[in-house]
PDB file of C-alpha atoms in Angstrom:
ATOM      1  CA  UNK A   1      13.659 -14.960 -19.092  1.00 50.00           C
ATOM      2  CA  UNK A   2      12.953 -13.434 -15.670  1.00 52.00           C
ATOM      3  CA  UNK A   3      14.725 -15.003 -12.718  1.00 59.00           C
ATOM      4  CA  UNK A   4      14.043 -15.037  -8.989  1.00 63.00           C
ATOM      5  CA  UNK A   5      16.874 -12.510  -8.657  1.00 68.00           C
ATOM      6  CA  UNK A   6      15.092 -10.225 -11.141  1.00 62.00           C
ATOM      7  CA  UNK A   7      11.863 -10.511  -9.159  1.00 62.00           C
ATOM      8  CA  UNK A   8      13.667  -9.801  -5.885  1.00 69.00           C
ATOM      9  CA  UNK A   9      15.410  -6.766  -7.394  1.00 70.00           C
ATOM     10  CA  UNK A  10      12.058  -5.447  -8.647  1.00 64.00           C
ATOM     11  CA  UNK A  11      10.485  -5.743  -5.179  1.00 68.00           C
ATOM     12  CA  UNK A  12      13.516  -4.087  -3.565  1.00 73.00           C
ATOM     13  CA  UNK A  13      13.212  -1.226  -6.076  1.00 72.00           C
ATOM     14  CA  UNK A  14       9.576  -0.729  -5.043  1.00 71.00           C
ATOM     15  CA  UNK A  15      10.556  -0.671  -1.363  1.00 75.00           C
ATOM     16  CA  UNK A  16      13.338   1.840  -2.110  1.00 78.00           C
ATOM     17  CA  UNK A  17      10.825   3.978  -4.027  1.00 76.00           C
ATOM     18  CA  UNK A  18       8.679   4.151  -0.874  1.00 79.00           C
ATOM     19  CA  UNK A  19      11.591   5.642   1.078  1.00 83.00           C
ATOM     20  CA  UNK A  20      11.299   3.250   4.021  1.00 87.00           C
ATOM     21  CA  UNK A  21      13.775   3.548   6.871  1.00 89.00           C
ATOM     22  CA  UNK A  22      14.854   1.344   9.762  1.00 92.00           C
ATOM     23  CA  UNK A  23      12.542   1.530  12.744  1.00 95.00           C
ATOM     24  CA  UNK A  24       9.451   2.702  10.870  1.00 95.00           C
ATOM     25  CA  UNK A  25       6.125   1.111  11.771  1.00 97.00           C
ATOM     26  CA  UNK A  26       3.904   0.267   8.795  1.00 96.00           C
ATOM     27  CA  UNK A  27       0.256  -0.606   9.411  1.00 97.00           C
ATOM     28  CA  UNK A  28      -1.398  -3.048   7.023  1.00 97.00           C
ATOM     29  CA  UNK A  29      -5.069  -3.040   6.045  1.00 97.00           C
ATOM     30  CA  UNK A  30      -7.002  -5.585   3.971  1.00 97.00           C
ATOM     31  CA  UNK A  31      -4.414  -8.345   4.256  1.00 97.00           C
ATOM     32  CA  UNK A  32      -5.440 -11.721   2.857  1.00 96.00           C
ATOM     33  CA  UNK A  33      -3.639 -14.807   1.571  1.00 95.00           C
ATOM     34  CA  UNK A  34      -3.310 -13.255  -1.897  1.00 95.00           C
ATOM     35  CA  UNK A  35      -1.215 -10.279  -0.677  1.00 96.00           C
ATOM     36  CA  UNK A  36       2.241 -10.078  -2.253  1.00 94.00           C
ATOM     37  CA  UNK A  37       4.506 -11.962   0.181  1.00 93.00           C
ATOM     38  CA  UNK A  38       7.823 -10.717  -1.303  1.00 90.00           C
ATOM     39  CA  UNK A  39       6.701  -7.075  -0.946  1.00 91.00           C
ATOM     40  CA  UNK A  40       5.600  -7.631   2.643  1.00 94.00           C
ATOM     41  CA  UNK A  41       8.903  -9.370   3.487  1.00 91.00           C
ATOM     42  CA  UNK A  42      10.918  -6.581   1.830  1.00 90.00           C
ATOM     43  CA  UNK A  43       9.055  -3.902   3.787  1.00 93.00           C
ATOM     44  CA  UNK A  44       9.777  -5.768   7.013  1.00 94.00           C
ATOM     45  CA  UNK A  45      13.437  -6.173   6.025  1.00 90.00           C
ATOM     46  CA  UNK A  46      13.758  -2.460   5.152  1.00 90.00           C
ATOM     47  CA  UNK A  47      12.179  -1.278   8.398  1.00 92.00           C
ATOM     48  CA  UNK A  48      13.436  -4.039  10.673  1.00 94.00           C
ATOM     49  CA  UNK A  49       9.886  -4.200  12.046  1.00 96.00           C
ATOM     50  CA  UNK A  50       6.960  -6.537  11.483  1.00 97.00           C
ATOM     51  CA  UNK A  51       3.949  -5.079   9.718  1.00 98.00           C
ATOM     52  CA  UNK A  52       1.250  -4.245  12.258  1.00 98.00           C
ATOM     53  CA  UNK A  53      -2.402  -5.065  11.699  1.00 96.00           C
ATOM     54  CA  UNK A  54      -5.554  -2.958  11.622  1.00 95.00           C
ATOM     55  CA  UNK A  55      -5.970  -3.233  15.397  1.00 95.00           C
ATOM     56  CA  UNK A  56      -2.634  -1.571  16.209  1.00 96.00           C
ATOM     57  CA  UNK A  57      -3.198   1.381  18.534  1.00 93.00           C
ATOM     58  CA  UNK A  58      -0.165   3.670  18.236  1.00 96.00           C
ATOM     59  CA  UNK A  59       1.211   6.193  15.736  1.00 96.00           C
ATOM     60  CA  UNK A  60       2.498   4.688  12.479  1.00 97.00           C
ATOM     61  CA  UNK A  61       4.910   5.808   9.762  1.00 95.00           C
ATOM     62  CA  UNK A  62       2.894   4.547   6.824  1.00 94.00           C
ATOM     63  CA  UNK A  63      -0.041   2.408   5.741  1.00 96.00           C
ATOM     64  CA  UNK A  64      -0.137  -0.498   3.305  1.00 96.00           C
ATOM     65  CA  UNK A  65      -3.656  -1.135   2.017  1.00 97.00           C
ATOM     66  CA  UNK A  66      -4.706  -4.211   0.020  1.00 98.00           C
ATOM     67  CA  UNK A  67      -8.026  -3.675  -1.784  1.00 98.00           C
ATOM     68  CA  UNK A  68      -9.980  -5.830  -4.214  1.00 98.00           C
ATOM     69  CA  UNK A  69     -13.185  -5.269  -6.162  1.00 96.00           C
ATOM     70  CA  UNK A  70     -16.008  -6.443  -3.917  1.00 94.00           C
ATOM     71  CA  UNK A  71     -14.313  -5.359  -0.669  1.00 95.00           C
ATOM     72  CA  UNK A  72     -16.009  -2.689   1.427  1.00 92.00           C
ATOM     73  CA  UNK A  73     -15.736   0.987   0.450  1.00 96.00           C
ATOM     74  CA  UNK A  74     -12.180   2.020  -0.502  1.00 97.00           C
ATOM     75  CA  UNK A  75     -12.601   5.668   0.557  1.00 97.00           C
ATOM     76  CA  UNK A  76     -13.663   4.547   4.038  1.00 97.00           C
ATOM     77  CA  UNK A  77     -10.724   2.131   4.217  1.00 97.00           C
ATOM     78  CA  UNK A  78      -8.297   4.899   3.206  1.00 97.00           C
ATOM     79  CA  UNK A  79      -9.709   7.165   5.912  1.00 96.00           C
ATOM     80  CA  UNK A  80      -9.231   4.355   8.434  1.00 95.00           C
ATOM     81  CA  UNK A  81      -5.675   3.873   7.165  1.00 95.00           C
ATOM     82  CA  UNK A  82      -4.901   7.516   8.002  1.00 95.00           C
ATOM     83  CA  UNK A  83      -6.244   7.397  11.565  1.00 93.00           C
ATOM     84  CA  UNK A  84      -2.903   6.655  13.248  1.00 93.00           C
ATOM     85  CA  UNK A  85      -0.536   8.070  10.622  1.00 94.00           C
ATOM     86  CA  UNK A  86       2.179  10.451  11.690  1.00 93.00           C
ATOM     87  CA  UNK A  87       2.002  13.825   9.908  1.00 89.00           C
ATOM     88  CA  UNK A  88       3.017  13.475   6.273  1.00 85.00           C
ATOM     89  CA  UNK A  89       3.233   9.673   6.348  1.00 91.00           C
ATOM     90  CA  UNK A  90       2.271   7.950   3.076  1.00 90.00           C
ATOM     91  CA  UNK A  91      -0.428   5.441   2.261  1.00 95.00           C
ATOM     92  CA  UNK A  92       0.198   2.792  -0.384  1.00 95.00           C
ATOM     93  CA  UNK A  93      -2.922   1.175  -1.820  1.00 96.00           C
ATOM     94  CA  UNK A  94      -2.429  -2.099  -3.698  1.00 96.00           C
ATOM     95  CA  UNK A  95      -5.061  -3.450  -6.090  1.00 97.00           C
ATOM     96  CA  UNK A  96      -5.002  -6.464  -8.422  1.00 97.00           C
ATOM     97  CA  UNK A  97      -3.697  -5.697 -11.911  1.00 95.00           C
ATOM     98  CA  UNK A  98      -5.989  -5.626 -14.935  1.00 94.00           C
ATOM     99  CA  UNK A  99      -7.006  -9.149 -15.883  1.00 94.00           C
ATOM    100  CA  UNK A 100      -6.596 -10.444 -12.331  1.00 95.00           C
ATOM    101  CA  UNK A 101      -9.731 -11.283 -10.316  1.00 95.00           C
ATOM    102  CA  UNK A 102     -10.630  -8.394  -8.007  1.00 96.00           C
ATOM    103  CA  UNK A 103      -9.144  -5.724 -10.320  1.00 96.00           C
ATOM    104  CA  UNK A 104     -10.057  -2.148  -9.411  1.00 96.00           C
ATOM    105  CA  UNK A 105     -10.028   0.585 -12.048  1.00 95.00           C
ATOM    106  CA  UNK A 106      -7.375   3.293 -11.519  1.00 94.00           C
ATOM    107  CA  UNK A 107     -10.066   5.995 -11.691  1.00 95.00           C
ATOM    108  CA  UNK A 108     -11.845   4.297  -8.758  1.00 96.00           C
ATOM    109  CA  UNK A 109      -8.627   4.375  -6.720  1.00 97.00           C
ATOM    110  CA  UNK A 110      -8.112   8.069  -7.540  1.00 96.00           C
ATOM    111  CA  UNK A 111     -11.730   8.941  -6.688  1.00 97.00           C
ATOM    112  CA  UNK A 112     -11.538   7.118  -3.346  1.00 97.00           C
ATOM    113  CA  UNK A 113      -8.196   8.754  -2.578  1.00 97.00           C
ATOM    114  CA  UNK A 114      -9.630  12.197  -3.303  1.00 96.00           C
ATOM    115  CA  UNK A 115     -12.646  11.551  -1.068  1.00 96.00           C
ATOM    116  CA  UNK A 116     -10.220  10.504   1.700  1.00 96.00           C
ATOM    117  CA  UNK A 117      -8.175  13.703   1.306  1.00 95.00           C
ATOM    118  CA  UNK A 118      -5.288  12.012  -0.482  1.00 96.00           C
ATOM    119  CA  UNK A 119      -3.571  12.473  -3.815  1.00 93.00           C
ATOM    120  CA  UNK A 120      -1.754   9.856  -5.873  1.00 91.00           C
ATOM    121  CA  UNK A 121       1.874  10.667  -6.611  1.00 89.00           C
ATOM    122  CA  UNK A 122       2.819   7.525  -8.556  1.00 89.00           C
ATOM    123  CA  UNK A 123       1.535   4.127  -9.581  1.00 90.00           C
ATOM    124  CA  UNK A 124       3.759   1.099 -10.165  1.00 87.00           C
ATOM    125  CA  UNK A 125       3.597  -2.665 -10.597  1.00 88.00           C
ATOM    126  CA  UNK A 126       4.306  -5.008  -7.697  1.00 85.00           C
ATOM    127  CA  UNK A 127       5.070  -8.611  -8.568  1.00 80.00           C
ATOM    128  CA  UNK A 128       2.917 -10.368 -11.103  1.00 84.00           C
ATOM    129  CA  UNK A 129      -0.550  -9.543  -9.844  1.00 93.00           C
ATOM    130  CA  UNK A 130      -0.611  -6.198  -8.010  1.00 94.00           C
ATOM    131  CA  UNK A 131      -0.458  -2.497  -8.821  1.00 93.00           C
ATOM    132  CA  UNK A 132       0.377   0.024  -6.093  1.00 93.00           C
ATOM    133  CA  UNK A 133      -0.494   3.701  -5.876  1.00 94.00           C
ATOM    134  CA  UNK A 134       1.523   5.913  -3.522  1.00 93.00           C
ATOM    135  CA  UNK A 135      -0.787   8.421  -1.804  1.00 94.00           C
ATOM    136  CA  UNK A 136      -0.028  11.493   0.290  1.00 92.00           C
ATOM    137  CA  UNK A 137      -2.054  14.291   1.881  1.00 89.00           C
ATOM    138  CA  UNK A 138      -3.410  16.525  -0.877  1.00 81.00           C
ATOM    139  CA  UNK A 139      -1.207  19.388   0.325  1.00 69.00           C
ATOM    140  CA  UNK A 140       1.987  17.279   0.017  1.00 53.00           C
ATOM    141  CA  UNK A 141       1.690  16.057  -3.585  1.00 48.00           C
ATOM    142  CA  UNK A 142       4.283  18.443  -4.989  1.00 46.00           C
TER     143      UNK A 142
END
């Protein structure tokens, strides 16, 4: 049986996988009440900084994008998410898992990423309802 400690360890493993460091600024797009609160809290704990919203106006060290079926165009959102990114900074796009309302097909995420000049390097589960895909500039996917 899974425990709260197991869930916390899983979220911390995801944050570690993203390579976050103290002092980094992560900009969040598409936030809503259904976003994974433990992931958001772990990102803030790892960086020591609050997530900044879509209106932030300075250079950022990464983007966290929440996207659901029925939201506006994902490729456009991914291009917006790159606007203030420092060179080589990653984008993580989170979509509801299969069977969860708002699910987005992986091929749709990959197509939108490609249109936005990004390439997926890995996909992993976050909590009970989200899947995340780690994206980088197409030239950095090696």
